[in-house]
GROMACS .gro file of C-alpha atoms in nm:
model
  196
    1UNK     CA    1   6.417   2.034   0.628
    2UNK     CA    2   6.167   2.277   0.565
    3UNK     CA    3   5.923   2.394   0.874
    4UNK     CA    4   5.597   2.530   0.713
    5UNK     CA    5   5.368   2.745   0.928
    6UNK     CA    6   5.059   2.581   1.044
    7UNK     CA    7   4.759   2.766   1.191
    8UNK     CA    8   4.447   2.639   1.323
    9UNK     CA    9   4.136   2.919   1.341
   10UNK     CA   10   3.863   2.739   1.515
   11UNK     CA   11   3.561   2.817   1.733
   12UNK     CA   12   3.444   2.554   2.011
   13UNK     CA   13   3.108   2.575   2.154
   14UNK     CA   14   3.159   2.358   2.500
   15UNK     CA   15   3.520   2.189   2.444
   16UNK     CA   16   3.486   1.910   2.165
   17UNK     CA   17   3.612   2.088   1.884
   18UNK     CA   18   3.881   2.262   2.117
   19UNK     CA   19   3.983   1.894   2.151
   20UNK     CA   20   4.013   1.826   1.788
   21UNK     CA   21   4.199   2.105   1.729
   22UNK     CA   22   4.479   2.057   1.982
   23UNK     CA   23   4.536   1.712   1.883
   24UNK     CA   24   4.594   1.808   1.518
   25UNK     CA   25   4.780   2.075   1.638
   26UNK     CA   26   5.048   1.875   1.833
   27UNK     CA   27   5.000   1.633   1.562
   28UNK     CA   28   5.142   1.870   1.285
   29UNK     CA   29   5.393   2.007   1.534
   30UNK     CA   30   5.556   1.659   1.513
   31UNK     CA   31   5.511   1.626   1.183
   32UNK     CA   32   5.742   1.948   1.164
   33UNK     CA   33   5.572   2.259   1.130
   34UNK     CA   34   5.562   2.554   1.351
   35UNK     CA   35   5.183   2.556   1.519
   36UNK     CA   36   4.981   2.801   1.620
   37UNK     CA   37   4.603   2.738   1.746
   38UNK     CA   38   4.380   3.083   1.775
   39UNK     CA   39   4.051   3.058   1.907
   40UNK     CA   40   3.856   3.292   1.619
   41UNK     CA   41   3.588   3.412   1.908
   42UNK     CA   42   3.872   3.632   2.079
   43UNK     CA   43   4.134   3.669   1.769
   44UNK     CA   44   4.398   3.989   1.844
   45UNK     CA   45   4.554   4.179   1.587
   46UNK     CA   46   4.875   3.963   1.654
   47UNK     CA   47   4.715   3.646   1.560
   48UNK     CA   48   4.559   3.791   1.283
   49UNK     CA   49   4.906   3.850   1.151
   50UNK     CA   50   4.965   3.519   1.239
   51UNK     CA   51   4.712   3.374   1.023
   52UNK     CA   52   4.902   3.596   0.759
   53UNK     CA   53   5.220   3.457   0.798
   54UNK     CA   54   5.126   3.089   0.824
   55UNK     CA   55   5.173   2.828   0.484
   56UNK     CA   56   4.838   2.671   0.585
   57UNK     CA   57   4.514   2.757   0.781
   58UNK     CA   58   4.312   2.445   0.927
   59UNK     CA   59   3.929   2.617   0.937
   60UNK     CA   60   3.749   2.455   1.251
   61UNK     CA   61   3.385   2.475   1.396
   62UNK     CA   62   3.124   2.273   1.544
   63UNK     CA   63   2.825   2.194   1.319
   64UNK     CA   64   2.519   2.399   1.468
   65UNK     CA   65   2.178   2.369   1.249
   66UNK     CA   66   2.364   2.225   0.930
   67UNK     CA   67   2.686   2.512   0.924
   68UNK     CA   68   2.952   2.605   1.101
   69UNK     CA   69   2.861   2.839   1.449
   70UNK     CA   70   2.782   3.188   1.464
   71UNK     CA   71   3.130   3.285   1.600
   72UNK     CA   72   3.331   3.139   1.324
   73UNK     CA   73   3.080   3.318   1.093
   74UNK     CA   74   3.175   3.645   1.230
   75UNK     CA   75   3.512   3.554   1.157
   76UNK     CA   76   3.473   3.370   0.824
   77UNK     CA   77   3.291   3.760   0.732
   78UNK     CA   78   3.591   3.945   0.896
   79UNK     CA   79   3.847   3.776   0.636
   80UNK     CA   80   3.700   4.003   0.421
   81UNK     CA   81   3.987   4.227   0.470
   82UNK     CA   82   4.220   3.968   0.382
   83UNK     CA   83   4.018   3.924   0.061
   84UNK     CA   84   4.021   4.248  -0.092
   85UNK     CA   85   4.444   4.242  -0.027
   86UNK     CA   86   4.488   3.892  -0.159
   87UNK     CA   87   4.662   3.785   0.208
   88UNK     CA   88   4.581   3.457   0.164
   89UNK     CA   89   4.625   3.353  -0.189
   90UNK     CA   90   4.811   3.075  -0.274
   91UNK     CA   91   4.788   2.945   0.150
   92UNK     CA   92   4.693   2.597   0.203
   93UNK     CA   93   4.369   2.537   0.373
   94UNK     CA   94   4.179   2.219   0.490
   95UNK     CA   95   3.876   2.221   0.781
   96UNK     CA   96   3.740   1.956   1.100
   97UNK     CA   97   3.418   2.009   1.264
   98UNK     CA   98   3.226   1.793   1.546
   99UNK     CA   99   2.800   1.734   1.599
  100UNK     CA  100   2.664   1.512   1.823
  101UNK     CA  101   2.479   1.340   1.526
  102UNK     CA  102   2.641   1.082   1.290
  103UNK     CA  103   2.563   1.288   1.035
  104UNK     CA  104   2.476   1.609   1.140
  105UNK     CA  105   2.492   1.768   0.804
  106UNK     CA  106   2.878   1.852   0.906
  107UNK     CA  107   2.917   1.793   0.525
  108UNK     CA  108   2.818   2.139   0.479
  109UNK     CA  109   3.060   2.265   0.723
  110UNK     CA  110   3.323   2.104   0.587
  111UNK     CA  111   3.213   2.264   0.231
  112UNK     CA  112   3.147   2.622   0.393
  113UNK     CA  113   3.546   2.609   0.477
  114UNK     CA  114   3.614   2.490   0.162
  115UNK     CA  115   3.434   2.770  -0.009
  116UNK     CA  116   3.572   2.985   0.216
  117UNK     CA  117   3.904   2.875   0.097
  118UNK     CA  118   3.804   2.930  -0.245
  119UNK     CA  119   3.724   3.279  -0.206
  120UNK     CA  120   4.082   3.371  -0.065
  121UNK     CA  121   4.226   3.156  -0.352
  122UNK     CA  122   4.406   2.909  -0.147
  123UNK     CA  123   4.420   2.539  -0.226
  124UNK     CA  124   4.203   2.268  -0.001
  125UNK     CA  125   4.429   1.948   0.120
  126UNK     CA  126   4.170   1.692   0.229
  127UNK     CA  127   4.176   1.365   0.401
  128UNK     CA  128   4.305   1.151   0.211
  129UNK     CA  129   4.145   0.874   0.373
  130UNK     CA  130   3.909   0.629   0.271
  131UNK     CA  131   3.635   0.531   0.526
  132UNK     CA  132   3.618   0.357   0.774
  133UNK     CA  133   3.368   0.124   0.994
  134UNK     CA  134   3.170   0.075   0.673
  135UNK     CA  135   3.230  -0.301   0.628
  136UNK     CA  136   3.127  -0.648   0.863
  137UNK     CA  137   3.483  -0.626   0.955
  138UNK     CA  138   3.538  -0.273   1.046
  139UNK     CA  139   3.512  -0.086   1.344
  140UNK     CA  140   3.388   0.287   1.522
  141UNK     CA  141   3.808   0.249   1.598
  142UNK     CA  142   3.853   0.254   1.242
  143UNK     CA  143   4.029   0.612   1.124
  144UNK     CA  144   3.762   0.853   0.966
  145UNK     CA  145   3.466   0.636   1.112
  146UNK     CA  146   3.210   0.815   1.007
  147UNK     CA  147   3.369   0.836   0.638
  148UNK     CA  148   3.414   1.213   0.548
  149UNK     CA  149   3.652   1.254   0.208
  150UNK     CA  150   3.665   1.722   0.199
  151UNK     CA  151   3.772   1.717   0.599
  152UNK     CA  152   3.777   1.560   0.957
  153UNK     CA  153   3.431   1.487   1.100
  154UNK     CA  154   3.374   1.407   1.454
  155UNK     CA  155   3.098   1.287   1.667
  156UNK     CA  156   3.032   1.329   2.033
  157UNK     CA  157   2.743   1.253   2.221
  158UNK     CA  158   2.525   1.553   2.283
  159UNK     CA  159   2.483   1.464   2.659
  160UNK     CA  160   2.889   1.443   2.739
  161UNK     CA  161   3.169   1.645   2.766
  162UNK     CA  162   3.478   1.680   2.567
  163UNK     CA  163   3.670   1.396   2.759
  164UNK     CA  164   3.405   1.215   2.538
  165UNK     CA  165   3.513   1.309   2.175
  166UNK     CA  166   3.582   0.960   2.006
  167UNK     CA  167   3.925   0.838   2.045
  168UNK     CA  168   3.928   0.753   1.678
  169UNK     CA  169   3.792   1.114   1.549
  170UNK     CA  170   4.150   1.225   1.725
  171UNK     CA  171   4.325   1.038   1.553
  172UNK     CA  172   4.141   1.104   1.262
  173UNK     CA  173   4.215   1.505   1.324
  174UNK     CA  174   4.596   1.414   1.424
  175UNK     CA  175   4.593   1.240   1.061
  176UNK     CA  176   4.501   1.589   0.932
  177UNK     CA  177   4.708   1.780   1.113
  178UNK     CA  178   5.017   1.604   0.961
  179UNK     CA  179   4.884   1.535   0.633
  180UNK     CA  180   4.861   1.931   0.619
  181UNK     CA  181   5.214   1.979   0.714
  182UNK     CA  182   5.337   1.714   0.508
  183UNK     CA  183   5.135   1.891   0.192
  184UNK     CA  184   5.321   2.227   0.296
  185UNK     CA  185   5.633   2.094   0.278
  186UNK     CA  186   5.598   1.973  -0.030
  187UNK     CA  187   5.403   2.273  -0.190
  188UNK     CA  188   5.692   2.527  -0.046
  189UNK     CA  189   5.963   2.290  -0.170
  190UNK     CA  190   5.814   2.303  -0.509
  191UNK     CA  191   5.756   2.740  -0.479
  192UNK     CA  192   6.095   2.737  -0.403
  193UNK     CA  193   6.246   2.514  -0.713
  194UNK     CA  194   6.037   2.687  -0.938
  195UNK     CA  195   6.172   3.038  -0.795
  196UNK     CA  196   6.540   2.930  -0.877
   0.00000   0.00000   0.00000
């Protein structure tokens, strides 16, 4: 069985997105891979290098004015020296973010990691869900409830904390987190018939 190398690089504002990301953290970790979860607002060297070494990089942020947050900016601008090497070409990438509005505009989030993704070269795995809660016989249980197709969106309520993210915007991250791993498998599998 092959164990692929997952990495989330997020930034959390006040605690919902840090929730998000663990849970598609452990999520992936049971799906097989080897997880590690850096916070991009205090990255070291040594988790740079981890980002390096991983099979697939999970891009996370809150959605603040219609983009990702300043911090994961910064950091988004500091890959620059993995750009100019080629470090991440070829990596897997997908992205989650969290607003307190339905909406939010987290769309463009979700596209910011994506372009992001396509400026290293790497390939995007997204949901792979279709929505949910958008019919009389759905419900805000239903997985991707707020019916995002590039990533995982999440909403929490702008006056609570992150015990508050929506049980079914976990999930819908945990869905990601193996979906990714389950895409790395496969995509090193295939590197590594078409190498013999």
């Amino acid at each position: 069985m092959i164990t692929p190398v997952v990495s989330i690089a997020y930034h959390s504002g006040y605690g919902h997105t840090a929730v998000l990301a663990e849970a598609l953290g452990q999520a992936a970790a049971e799906a097989g891979a080897a997880v590690h979860v850096i916070k991009v607002d205090t990255i070291t060297e040594a988790e740079w290098e981890l980002l390096d070494a991983s099979d697939a990089i999970v891009f996370g942020s809150p959605t603040y004015m219609g983009t990702a947050s300043g911090a994961f900016h910064q950091f988004a601008e500091a890959t620059s020296k993995r750009w100019f090497t080629d470090a991440w070409q070829d990596k897997l990438a997908a992205g989650f973010t969290n607003s307190g509005s339905k909406s939010g505009d987290k769309g463009h989030t979700l596209q910011f990691f994506a372009t992001l993704a396509a400026q290293h070269g790497m390939h995007w795995v997204n949901l792979g869900l279709k929505p949910g809660w958008n019919a009389s016989t759905g419900s805000e249980y239903d997985l991707n409830r707020l019916g995002f197709f590039s990533g995982a969106g999440a909403q929490t309520n702008s006056d609570q904390g992150p015990e508050a993210v929506h049980k079914a915007d976990v999930a819908t991250a945990e869905h990601l987190g193996r979906r990714v791993t389950e895409t790395a498998r496969v995509f090193l599998a295939g590197k590594a018939a078409v190498a013999i």
